[in-house]
Amino acid sequence: MKDDYDGPILEIEDLSISFFTRLREIPAVMDFSVRVRPGEAVGLVGESGCGKSTVALGVMQDLGKNGRIVGGSIKFKGRNLNKMSQEELRHIRGSEIAMIYQEPMASLNPAMKISKQLMEVPMIHKGVSKEEAYERALQVVTDVKLPDPKRILDSYPHQLSGGQQQRIVIALALMAEPALLILDEPTTALDVTVEAAVVQLVKELGEKYGTSMLFISHNLGLVLETCDRICVMYSGEAVETGSIEDVFDKMQHPYTQALFRSIPLPGADKNARPLVAIPGNFPLPHERPPGCNFGPRCDYFEEGRCDAMDRIPMEDVPGDDRHRSRCLKFKEIDWNAPLVSTSTNEKSEPGKVVLKMDNLKKYYEVAANALFGSSGEKKVVKANETLSFEARESETLAIVGESGCGKSTFAKVLMGLETATDGQILLDNRNIESTPIEKRDTQTVADVQMVFQNPFDTLNPSMTVGRQIMRALEIFEHGNSDEERRQEMLRLLDLVKLPRAFAERMPRQLSGGQKQRVGIARAFAGGARIVVADEPVSALDVSVQAAVTDLLMEIQREQKTTLLFISHDLSIVRYLSDRVMVMYLGHVVELGTTDQVFAPPYHPYTEALLSAVPIADTHVEKTHIVLEGDIPSAMNPPSGCPFQTRCRWKDKVPGGLCDKEVPPVRVMAGGHQIKCHLADTEFDAMEPVIKIAAE
């Protein structure tokens, strides 16, 4: 450490934060306590709205005009931050406490070169010279593993990829060597492979600089991989704190248990062991129940006891290292009891082929100098290269890969929002690849529907929920009268498990998960044969994810729908898909059943993807593979195999074949397809990436 202070770096005691509106005081955080020791990383987890970011903003003393600390204290190195003057706070912020936000572009100035933005920090906080600041910037950019640091320093933010921008924001935070680093969902917007590299980086830098960390996330797997301790929050309160091992393996709060039951860990199965969604909804801050906040959603709730006290205190769990729980019954509950109400589902057998793609290609032509609108030479962006697969009735086919691999382009061509450059798409043996959506007949439009990633952007804010679903029914020419359509709209609300009263509500009155259900109801309004679900749960909390995923599965079983599930979350893919297609730079590099794709032999890219998935299970051991470099541009793809620039197996292929030729599709046992030059002996010797250690 930079000084001889040896107590906790951050000590939050009984903190309460409220926001004041004209109508009322809204308590956002209550009676919250957490400690971060020197060099320790503490993970703060919980659903949206539980107060995680409010705690972080409280530490930064940045609660805006209507936010106030109304109780408790926040001490940094023993000094009370609430009592400091603006001048003292200005000295501490940025130099002693730094914060990394979720959206990297919000922290970077688009009009300034990276070098200038980084050099400002030590020049302002440490008073160093320009030359020294440049050397320090060069060192930190090298530390965050960015290629060609001098070129990066000479770039503007828009010239960097999302992962590179996030690394610059981390570099920015580290420029003054802070004692405490607060990370607020720093990897949410990044691909899983980039996320793995950033998380590894944060860990290494924490050790190198001796920085303490407060890591805010809703991803339990990430917290397991980055933190020493964890604090679980629910509705403004800490409900359980302890070491990672204690909380993950010996949880002592019903909410923590419910969270773990709603995420797809190894062993979960959509038919044999479905996920268990947390019943009910998260309480609004001004409508919290009496007693235990989690009471109305808790399996162990006892009337007259759990709701009798005004506040439930935090208690120590005997025998564990600083393990505490906010539950009156934690000593009575049998935490190892098996799930009683486990429902099982009928496995639906895939039917006839509904959709067939044959050598589909989608190229875009752009001006080589598109920025300045020159009409000179043209460049071709190869978004999809020779895509071939088929999908059957009642089947879930997952399409995985990093951003820019062509997943969404192929979805657009299927929907008719784009037309194919070459190849064909057959829907029930009818060619649709060249028919744009405005020329498709009503039945074809109704047959292929989409559920989008962000439910907020897909609903009309000025129309009631019922009206939006009825409008879809009108377009699909369903029913002969408004009354018939109204009845069908109410049936669709039942189907997505929303109360019928929601028909009169406006989108702004719904939570994210409820909005996504309306989007699903609308997609199924025309009796869709194929539903393209483009990251449909990535914007939702884990507990809501389980409910929405389950809902999609249930509707699929009833309606025999074909589900094309586009995702980068391989845990969910493993849980719900029957087959998996892995894409890289417009190519299908692997295609097989879920069991085939998740077990060796793998395509080298699939292997790296699996290694990058954060899994919230202390018994899982993973082979650690971090991909070097960024995805090449589709405008200028590498020669030969598209993956050869990042492949760790390339040296095993003789004669530089990977540089020269696109690999053929190899068909392994059981129809498992892999597009790779590796010899059979190499494939046979591959080890599993994810292993479950013996108890």
XYZ file of C-alpha atoms in Angstrom:
695
model
C 0.000 0.000 0.000
C 1.083 3.569 -0.519
C 0.795 4.460 3.180
C 0.973 2.649 6.499
C -2.802 2.455 7.109
C -3.592 -1.187 7.936
C -7.322 -1.196 8.842
C -10.169 -1.876 6.373
C -9.811 0.202 3.177
C -13.596 0.620 3.025
C -15.905 0.254 6.006
C -19.633 0.793 5.478
C -21.641 0.656 8.711
C -25.482 0.618 8.913
C -25.711 2.772 5.794
C -29.120 4.129 4.768
C -29.607 6.151 1.570
C -32.892 7.751 0.464
C -34.014 9.648 -2.603
C -36.459 12.501 -2.060
C -39.250 13.259 -4.527
C -42.038 15.816 -4.184
C -44.358 13.062 -2.986
C -42.269 11.013 -0.612
C -38.929 9.800 0.661
C -37.889 6.635 -1.178
C -35.510 4.481 0.898
C -33.082 2.876 -1.576
C -30.569 1.322 0.843
C -31.202 0.445 4.491
C -28.988 -0.734 7.338
C -26.261 -1.859 4.914
C -22.823 -2.903 6.178
C -19.789 -4.249 4.333
C -16.017 -4.186 4.808
C -13.249 -4.357 2.222
C -9.806 -5.165 3.606
C -6.504 -4.235 1.931
C -6.016 -6.212 -1.296
C -9.416 -7.896 -0.941
C -12.061 -8.144 -3.696
C -15.674 -8.108 -2.501
C -18.524 -8.939 -4.895
C -21.858 -7.154 -4.486
C -24.645 -9.155 -6.165
C -28.414 -8.874 -6.491
C -31.181 -8.060 -8.961
C -31.708 -4.703 -10.689
C -33.100 -2.162 -8.271
C -31.693 -3.827 -5.131
C -29.416 -0.844 -4.411
C -25.981 -2.119 -5.585
C -25.149 0.928 -7.701
C -26.617 3.273 -5.081
C -24.059 1.916 -2.567
C -21.267 2.582 -5.102
C -22.507 6.136 -5.744
C -22.730 6.618 -1.967
C -19.042 5.695 -1.653
C -18.231 8.170 -4.441
C -20.479 10.770 -2.682
C -22.211 11.256 -6.011
C -25.914 10.760 -5.247
C -27.173 13.723 -7.242
C -29.461 16.491 -5.997
C -32.215 14.335 -4.535
C -30.151 11.530 -2.990
C -28.981 11.721 0.638
C -27.245 9.525 3.189
C -29.797 9.457 6.022
C -28.038 7.067 8.404
C -24.810 5.202 9.072
C -21.323 5.947 7.800
C -18.926 5.226 4.932
C -15.294 5.252 6.021
C -12.368 5.148 3.635
C -9.066 4.294 5.347
C -10.737 5.216 8.646
C -11.942 8.673 7.512
C -15.664 9.363 7.244
C -16.469 10.284 3.620
C -19.868 11.779 4.590
C -18.095 14.451 6.661
C -15.534 15.528 4.050
C -15.571 18.852 2.236
C -15.909 18.998 -1.574
C -12.218 19.909 -1.755
C -11.145 16.803 0.220
C -13.471 14.595 -1.844
C -12.054 15.979 -5.085
C -8.583 14.983 -3.910
C -9.692 11.416 -3.059
C -11.901 10.725 -6.109
C -9.884 9.491 -9.047
C -6.611 9.318 -7.145
C -7.521 7.126 -4.130
C -10.943 5.772 -5.141
C -11.663 5.092 -8.808
C -14.820 3.753 -10.449
C -15.317 1.807 -13.678
C -18.791 2.062 -15.184
C -20.846 -0.350 -17.258
C -20.802 1.629 -20.520
C -17.201 2.478 -21.498
C -18.120 5.259 -23.951
C -19.854 7.173 -21.145
C -16.449 7.545 -19.431
C -14.429 8.575 -22.492
C -14.345 11.935 -24.237
C -15.024 11.263 -27.946
C -13.145 14.390 -29.038
C -9.873 13.663 -27.204
C -7.107 11.226 -28.060
C -6.636 8.349 -25.622
C -3.146 9.577 -24.633
C -4.470 12.968 -23.505
C -7.306 11.415 -21.473
C -4.912 9.065 -19.662
C -2.188 11.680 -19.091
C -4.650 14.095 -17.457
C -5.069 11.807 -14.426
C -1.510 11.832 -13.015
C -0.960 15.427 -14.172
C -3.992 16.639 -12.192
C -3.831 14.279 -9.194
C -0.072 13.796 -8.830
C 1.315 16.939 -10.480
C 3.736 14.984 -12.703
C 5.292 16.312 -15.921
C 3.885 15.676 -19.407
C 6.754 13.304 -20.294
C 6.341 11.275 -17.102
C 2.551 11.117 -17.615
C 3.053 9.796 -21.173
C 5.443 7.078 -19.951
C 2.948 6.106 -17.244
C 0.119 5.973 -19.838
C 2.260 3.758 -22.083
C 2.988 1.432 -19.163
C -0.681 1.126 -18.117
C -1.896 0.531 -21.704
C 0.709 -2.256 -21.912
C -0.523 -3.597 -18.535
C -4.116 -3.851 -19.803
C -2.774 -6.006 -22.670
C -3.700 -3.785 -25.597
C -1.827 -4.449 -28.852
C 0.505 -1.743 -30.229
C 0.186 0.651 -27.225
C 1.634 3.661 -29.101
C -0.993 3.370 -31.843
C -3.740 2.990 -29.209
C -2.547 6.152 -27.403
C -2.711 8.021 -30.698
C -6.308 6.868 -31.393
C -9.697 8.390 -30.631
C -12.224 6.270 -28.639
C -14.404 5.533 -31.710
C -11.444 3.825 -33.400
C -11.386 1.094 -30.741
C -13.656 -1.930 -30.234
C -15.929 -2.233 -27.167
C -13.468 -4.534 -25.393
C -10.567 -2.160 -26.120
C -12.583 0.839 -24.886
C -13.356 -0.989 -21.634
C -9.645 -1.745 -21.168
C -8.845 1.958 -21.645
C -11.430 2.812 -18.965
C -9.690 0.313 -16.644
C -6.337 1.908 -17.542
C -7.849 5.323 -16.783
C -8.934 4.111 -13.338
C -5.472 2.659 -12.623
C -3.465 5.704 -13.754
C -3.324 7.154 -10.226
C -2.854 3.734 -8.533
C -6.021 3.982 -6.405
C -6.343 2.083 -3.120
C -9.976 1.185 -3.933
C -11.444 0.305 -7.317
C -15.246 0.120 -7.713
C -16.412 -1.837 -10.768
C -20.097 -1.437 -11.658
C -21.100 -4.275 -14.054
C -17.907 -3.610 -16.067
C -18.381 -6.478 -18.532
C -22.144 -6.545 -19.198
C -21.856 -5.094 -22.698
C -18.933 -7.325 -23.716
C -18.673 -10.694 -25.415
C -18.017 -13.685 -23.207
C -14.445 -14.169 -24.538
C -13.627 -10.462 -24.065
C -15.290 -10.588 -20.634
C -13.046 -13.516 -19.632
C -9.939 -11.571 -20.696
C -11.079 -8.368 -18.900
C -11.900 -10.279 -15.693
C -8.528 -12.048 -15.765
C -6.903 -8.660 -16.317
C -8.716 -7.003 -13.395
C -7.590 -9.863 -11.129
C -3.956 -9.632 -12.223
C -3.885 -5.830 -11.923
C -5.503 -5.997 -8.476
C -2.654 -8.250 -7.358
C 0.030 -6.170 -9.097
C -1.084 -2.818 -7.659
C -2.412 -4.183 -4.330
C -5.767 -2.552 -5.086
C -8.874 -3.435 -3.066
C -12.006 -3.955 -5.149
C -15.764 -3.654 -4.827
C -17.124 -5.629 -7.786
C -20.816 -5.032 -8.557
C -22.456 -7.677 -10.725
C -25.601 -9.752 -11.215
C -23.471 -12.606 -12.592
C -22.653 -15.044 -9.783
C -20.163 -16.915 -11.973
C -18.108 -13.750 -12.531
C -18.099 -12.959 -8.817
C -16.849 -16.495 -8.102
C -13.973 -15.986 -10.540
C -12.927 -12.507 -9.389
C -13.722 -12.082 -5.694
C -12.634 -13.357 -2.277
C -15.867 -12.441 -0.529
C -19.490 -11.826 -1.516
C -22.366 -9.705 -0.265
C -25.849 -10.621 -1.535
C -28.346 -7.731 -1.642
C -32.132 -7.813 -1.838
C -34.409 -4.782 -1.868
C -31.966 -2.321 -0.310
C -30.520 -4.652 2.330
C -27.575 -7.009 2.591
C -29.158 -10.424 3.220
C -26.037 -12.599 3.301
C -22.303 -11.913 3.428
C -19.343 -14.246 3.698
C -16.433 -15.839 1.881
C -17.122 -17.151 -1.636
C -16.865 -20.794 -0.446
C -19.206 -20.295 2.525
C -21.922 -18.482 0.587
C -21.758 -20.684 -2.540
C -21.510 -24.033 -0.744
C -23.238 -23.368 2.589
C -25.755 -20.629 1.800
C -27.776 -19.462 4.784
C -30.465 -17.222 3.294
C -33.568 -18.265 1.297
C -32.949 -15.540 -1.310
C -29.393 -16.744 -2.012
C -30.763 -20.287 -2.372
C -33.546 -19.081 -4.699
C -30.994 -17.202 -6.856
C -28.886 -20.340 -7.311
C -31.950 -22.411 -8.207
C -32.852 -19.997 -10.986
C -29.516 -20.152 -12.852
C -28.550 -22.980 -15.203
C -25.639 -24.705 -13.456
C -24.099 -27.922 -14.840
C -26.639 -30.705 -14.347
C -29.763 -28.569 -14.891
C -31.949 -29.994 -17.658
C -35.044 -28.377 -19.165
C -36.923 -31.692 -18.966
C -35.519 -33.654 -16.029
C -34.391 -30.765 -13.764
C -36.004 -27.500 -14.857
C -34.927 -24.208 -13.277
C -37.065 -22.827 -10.476
C -38.005 -19.185 -10.974
C -38.487 -17.019 -7.876
C -42.253 -16.507 -7.503
C -43.786 -13.007 -7.403
C -42.078 -9.709 -8.126
C -39.406 -7.551 -6.565
C -41.066 -5.010 -4.179
C -40.926 -1.314 -5.097
C -38.916 0.750 -2.565
C -42.019 2.475 -1.139
C -44.095 -0.752 -1.041
C -41.810 -3.029 0.961
C -43.600 -5.620 3.132
C -43.456 -5.562 6.946
C -40.619 -7.564 8.505
C -38.533 -9.547 6.046
C -38.400 -7.920 2.582
C -38.117 -11.332 0.921
C -41.042 -12.771 2.949
C -43.791 -12.687 0.249
C -41.558 -14.696 -2.150
C -39.950 -17.042 0.390
C -40.560 -20.815 0.628
C -39.920 -20.753 4.386
C -42.102 -17.732 5.276
C -43.902 -18.027 8.643
C -46.789 -15.644 9.267
C -46.713 -13.839 12.590
C -42.969 -14.396 12.885
C -41.197 -13.285 9.700
C -43.492 -10.243 9.356
C -43.814 -9.367 13.049
C -40.615 -7.374 13.539
C -39.991 -3.985 12.015
C -36.442 -4.953 10.979
C -34.772 -8.326 10.706
C -31.206 -8.115 12.097
C -28.065 -9.598 10.487
C -26.736 -12.529 12.538
C -23.424 -14.387 12.540
C -23.366 -17.932 11.167
C -21.518 -19.953 13.825
C -18.189 -21.475 12.815
C -17.698 -19.559 9.533
C -15.395 -16.683 8.645
C -17.441 -13.445 8.918
C -20.463 -15.251 7.417
C -23.750 -13.477 8.288
C -27.411 -13.892 7.334
C -30.523 -11.694 7.649
C -32.987 -14.530 8.299
C -34.790 -15.415 11.532
C -34.962 -19.098 10.593
C -31.545 -19.816 9.071
C -30.561 -22.152 11.931
C -33.787 -24.196 11.534
C -33.832 -24.631 7.748
C -32.410 -27.845 6.291
C -30.253 -26.266 3.588
C -29.303 -29.632 2.103
C -32.885 -30.883 1.661
C -33.613 -31.812 -1.976
C -36.084 -29.705 -3.928
C -39.582 -30.998 -3.210
C -41.672 -29.419 -5.935
C -39.413 -30.371 -8.820
C -41.600 -30.646 -11.830
C -40.445 -32.601 -14.847
C -41.459 -31.935 -18.414
C -42.215 -34.256 -21.311
C -39.337 -34.312 -23.754
C -40.734 -33.116 -27.065
C -39.509 -35.062 -30.068
C -38.426 -32.958 -33.060
C -40.825 -33.349 -36.012
C -40.384 -32.713 -39.722
C -37.916 -30.189 -41.155
C -39.549 -26.735 -41.164
C -36.574 -24.610 -42.175
C -33.622 -25.441 -44.400
C -30.723 -23.169 -45.294
C -28.428 -24.104 -48.117
C -25.108 -22.295 -48.713
C -26.629 -18.985 -47.636
C -24.394 -15.969 -48.261
C -24.992 -12.364 -47.284
C -22.495 -9.751 -48.442
C -22.729 -5.994 -47.990
C -20.983 -3.579 -50.306
C -19.549 -0.474 -48.687
C -17.344 2.310 -50.021
C -13.739 1.637 -48.981
C -13.704 5.178 -47.641
C -17.265 5.132 -46.306
C -16.565 7.858 -43.728
C -15.978 10.518 -46.319
C -18.568 9.307 -48.795
C -16.098 8.785 -51.636
C -17.492 7.002 -54.641
C -14.166 5.232 -55.276
C -13.485 1.515 -54.804
C -15.999 -0.699 -53.058
C -15.266 -3.193 -50.299
C -17.330 -6.254 -49.510
C -18.346 -7.184 -45.971
C -18.886 -10.939 -45.860
C -21.422 -11.138 -43.027
C -22.525 -14.730 -43.755
C -20.476 -17.328 -45.633
C -22.067 -20.552 -46.955
C -24.446 -21.100 -44.050
C -26.100 -24.537 -44.205
C -28.349 -26.152 -41.597
C -31.881 -27.352 -41.020
C -34.298 -26.903 -38.108
C -37.208 -29.163 -37.192
C -40.617 -28.683 -35.630
C -40.463 -28.477 -31.757
C -36.677 -28.150 -31.843
C -34.503 -25.512 -30.187
C -31.431 -24.685 -32.234
C -29.013 -22.325 -30.473
C -26.788 -20.029 -32.522
C -23.738 -18.841 -30.595
C -20.713 -16.684 -31.314
C -19.214 -13.301 -30.527
C -20.533 -9.948 -31.766
C -19.888 -9.540 -35.457
C -19.980 -13.276 -36.228
C -23.107 -12.889 -38.381
C -25.825 -14.226 -36.017
C -28.113 -11.216 -36.320
C -27.460 -10.788 -40.078
C -28.704 -14.300 -40.721
C -31.776 -13.575 -38.539
C -32.494 -10.444 -40.612
C -32.336 -12.429 -43.877
C -34.646 -15.080 -42.434
C -37.111 -12.384 -41.307
C -37.026 -10.707 -44.730
C -35.495 -7.492 -43.365
C -32.569 -8.230 -45.714
C -32.367 -10.436 -48.818
C -29.712 -13.090 -49.432
C -26.729 -12.569 -51.755
C -26.622 -16.245 -52.681
C -27.893 -19.674 -51.561
C -31.410 -20.482 -50.433
C -33.757 -20.538 -47.434
C -36.625 -22.995 -47.594
C -39.611 -22.532 -45.280
C -41.843 -25.610 -45.677
C -40.059 -26.179 -49.024
C -40.870 -22.617 -50.245
C -37.962 -20.341 -51.181
C -38.035 -17.101 -49.150
C -34.414 -15.864 -49.340
C -35.089 -13.247 -52.023
C -38.492 -12.026 -50.821
C -38.279 -8.893 -48.641
C -40.767 -8.655 -45.786
C -43.015 -6.119 -47.553
C -43.543 -8.623 -50.389
C -44.142 -11.650 -48.172
C -47.706 -12.900 -47.787
C -49.378 -12.559 -44.374
C -48.969 -16.257 -43.583
C -45.183 -16.208 -44.166
C -44.811 -13.081 -41.996
C -46.879 -14.699 -39.230
C -44.885 -17.951 -39.543
C -41.480 -16.351 -38.839
C -41.489 -14.029 -35.823
C -38.833 -12.539 -33.597
C -38.359 -11.818 -29.883
C -35.753 -9.079 -29.464
C -32.993 -8.533 -26.947
C -34.241 -5.295 -25.486
C -37.922 -5.358 -24.522
C -37.867 -1.579 -23.923
C -37.262 -0.746 -27.579
C -39.874 -3.024 -29.132
C -43.084 -1.740 -27.533
C -44.929 1.427 -28.537
C -44.823 3.651 -25.407
C -48.130 5.361 -26.258
C -50.262 2.218 -26.738
C -51.712 -0.093 -24.103
C -50.353 -3.635 -23.892
C -53.687 -5.113 -25.071
C -53.884 -2.783 -28.061
C -50.343 -3.718 -29.192
C -51.159 -7.438 -29.167
C -54.520 -6.836 -30.931
C -52.755 -4.823 -33.616
C -50.496 -7.804 -34.329
C -53.622 -9.998 -34.579
C -55.165 -7.559 -37.076
C -52.018 -7.611 -39.216
C -52.016 -11.425 -39.139
C -55.720 -11.321 -40.165
C -56.719 -13.305 -37.120
C -60.426 -13.351 -36.163
C -63.411 -11.707 -37.845
C -64.238 -9.077 -35.252
C -62.628 -6.915 -32.580
C -64.291 -9.056 -29.903
C -62.728 -12.257 -31.307
C -59.335 -10.566 -31.379
C -59.829 -9.296 -27.841
C -60.548 -12.820 -26.591
C -57.434 -14.106 -28.388
C -55.367 -11.249 -26.877
C -56.558 -12.242 -23.369
C -55.689 -15.889 -24.129
C -52.186 -14.787 -25.184
C -51.783 -12.878 -21.902
C -52.746 -16.106 -20.083
C -50.213 -17.977 -22.225
C -47.343 -15.695 -21.134
C -48.609 -15.748 -17.518
C -49.505 -12.064 -17.248
C -52.693 -10.983 -15.430
C -55.494 -10.040 -17.845
C -55.695 -6.620 -16.167
C -52.334 -5.822 -17.806
C -54.182 -5.373 -21.117
C -55.075 -1.832 -19.942
C -51.545 -0.958 -18.803
C -48.983 1.157 -20.639
C -45.472 -0.278 -21.226
C -43.908 2.154 -18.725
C -45.955 0.503 -15.956
C -44.275 -2.865 -16.581
C -40.948 -4.296 -15.401
C -38.334 -5.535 -17.907
C -39.414 -9.160 -17.518
C -43.100 -8.262 -17.976
C -42.300 -6.241 -21.120
C -40.407 -9.212 -22.542
C -43.482 -11.405 -21.937
C -45.602 -8.949 -23.957
C -43.002 -9.215 -26.742
C -43.327 -13.016 -26.625
C -47.155 -12.829 -26.661
C -46.971 -10.617 -29.743
C -44.525 -12.967 -31.507
C -46.913 -15.889 -30.969
C -50.015 -13.884 -31.967
C -50.058 -15.316 -35.496
C -49.337 -18.890 -34.419
C -45.668 -18.578 -35.437
C -43.970 -21.715 -36.782
C -40.459 -20.345 -36.220
C -39.509 -17.871 -33.507
C -36.093 -16.239 -33.668
C -35.193 -15.284 -30.102
C -32.275 -12.820 -30.314
C -30.653 -12.708 -26.859
C -34.162 -12.614 -25.329
C -33.043 -12.841 -21.690
C -29.684 -11.053 -21.636
C -31.247 -7.741 -20.504
C -33.127 -9.456 -17.651
C -32.227 -10.413 -14.078
C -31.287 -14.041 -13.416
C -34.490 -14.795 -11.510
C -36.592 -13.305 -14.336
C -34.443 -15.108 -16.930
C -35.507 -18.469 -15.494
C -39.206 -17.568 -15.727
C -38.956 -16.211 -19.294
C -36.849 -19.167 -20.516
C -39.307 -21.579 -18.946
C -42.181 -19.751 -20.579
C -40.581 -20.014 -24.034
C -40.084 -23.752 -23.496
C -43.678 -24.255 -22.340
C -45.171 -22.386 -25.317
C -42.848 -24.305 -27.625
C -44.124 -27.626 -26.249
C -47.760 -26.564 -26.682
C -47.436 -24.962 -30.121
C -44.680 -27.239 -31.551
C -42.715 -24.119 -32.468
C -39.188 -24.193 -33.853
C -37.034 -21.936 -31.686
C -33.842 -20.374 -33.055
C -32.156 -19.126 -29.906
C -29.372 -16.582 -30.536
C -27.202 -16.149 -27.459
C -23.683 -15.688 -26.137
C -24.607 -17.177 -22.748
C -23.506 -20.777 -23.090
C -24.960 -21.798 -19.708
C -28.477 -21.008 -20.935
C -27.706 -22.578 -24.321
C -26.630 -25.808 -22.643
C -29.807 -25.812 -20.574
C -32.412 -25.274 -23.258
C -31.088 -26.162 -26.707
C -31.351 -29.483 -28.532
C -28.692 -28.567 -31.089
C -26.015 -25.872 -31.207
C -24.507 -24.001 -34.143
C -21.271 -22.104 -33.426
C -20.496 -19.168 -35.750
C -17.281 -17.250 -36.266
C -16.803 -14.416 -38.759
C -19.746 -15.478 -40.951
C -18.820 -19.205 -40.996
C -20.482 -22.111 -39.172
C -17.444 -23.650 -37.461
C -19.294 -26.328 -35.457
C -22.772 -27.865 -35.538
C -24.105 -30.751 -33.487
C -26.358 -31.830 -30.642
C -25.823 -29.970 -27.361
C -24.003 -32.964 -25.850
C -21.691 -33.190 -28.878
C -20.791 -29.503 -28.832
C -20.204 -29.364 -25.061
C -17.896 -32.411 -25.041
C -14.615 -32.951 -26.895
C -13.686 -33.006 -29.726
C -14.298 -29.277 -30.132
C -13.570 -26.740 -32.807
C -10.711 -24.645 -31.283
C -13.064 -21.635 -31.155
C -15.799 -23.581 -29.307
C -13.141 -24.730 -26.840
C -12.191 -21.095 -26.124
C -15.862 -20.067 -25.800
C -16.534 -22.822 -23.245
C -13.444 -21.875 -21.260
C -14.703 -18.278 -21.060
C -18.130 -19.080 -19.558
C -18.337 -17.995 -15.911
C -19.977 -20.849 -13.933
C -21.309 -20.208 -10.432
C -20.199 -23.541 -9.006
C -17.145 -24.001 -6.784
C -16.804 -27.652 -7.899
C -16.237 -26.789 -11.549
C -12.694 -26.829 -12.874
C -12.038 -25.168 -16.224
C -9.114 -25.250 -18.619
C -8.026 -21.640 -18.861
C -7.855 -20.365 -22.447
C -7.757 -16.631 -23.136
C -8.073 -15.699 -26.804
C -5.369 -13.358 -28.037
C -6.367 -10.339 -30.103
C -9.755 -9.132 -31.333
C -12.098 -10.620 -33.930
C -10.834 -9.652 -37.406
C -13.034 -7.340 -39.481
C -15.530 -8.984 -41.850
C -14.418 -6.347 -44.374
C -10.885 -7.684 -44.275
C -11.054 -11.318 -43.079
C -7.847 -13.371 -42.733
C -6.847 -15.756 -45.521
C -7.519 -19.459 -45.062
C -9.310 -20.460 -41.865
C -11.227 -17.478 -40.389
C -10.068 -18.411 -36.861
C -6.361 -18.927 -37.614
C -5.241 -15.522 -36.249
C -6.359 -16.463 -32.713
C -6.054 -20.271 -32.707
C -3.845 -22.037 -30.161
C -3.827 -25.281 -32.216
C -2.526 -23.717 -35.433
C 1.052 -25.005 -34.935
C -0.241 -28.595 -34.966
C -1.296 -28.288 -38.625
C 1.662 -28.814 -41.002
C 2.520 -26.808 -44.118
C 0.813 -23.518 -43.155
C -2.490 -24.976 -44.364
C -4.514 -22.818 -41.933
C -3.172 -19.642 -43.604
C -3.958 -20.835 -47.120
C -7.225 -22.749 -47.238
C -10.687 -22.499 -45.688
C -11.041 -25.853 -43.886
C -13.548 -28.421 -45.155
C -16.512 -29.412 -42.988
C -15.579 -32.637 -41.201
C -18.406 -34.949 -40.178
C -17.525 -36.754 -36.938
C -19.455 -39.494 -35.113
C -23.223 -38.975 -34.911
C -23.302 -36.291 -37.628
C -21.289 -33.790 -35.511
C -19.784 -31.197 -37.916
C -16.513 -29.307 -37.366
C -14.838 -26.949 -39.866
C -11.151 -27.453 -39.063
C -7.833 -28.689 -40.533
C -6.713 -30.555 -37.360
C -5.883 -34.246 -37.769
C -8.150 -36.928 -36.270
C -5.438 -37.858 -33.764
C -5.479 -34.285 -32.367
C -9.275 -34.322 -32.099
C -9.185 -37.713 -30.344
C -6.696 -36.431 -27.762
C -8.738 -33.328 -26.780
C -9.547 -32.986 -23.086
C -12.859 -31.636 -21.682
C -12.687 -27.892 -20.936
C -15.255 -28.008 -18.116
C -14.802 -30.690 -15.446
C -16.764 -31.166 -12.246
C -14.399 -31.967 -9.393
C -15.257 -34.825 -7.058
C -16.773 -33.771 -3.723
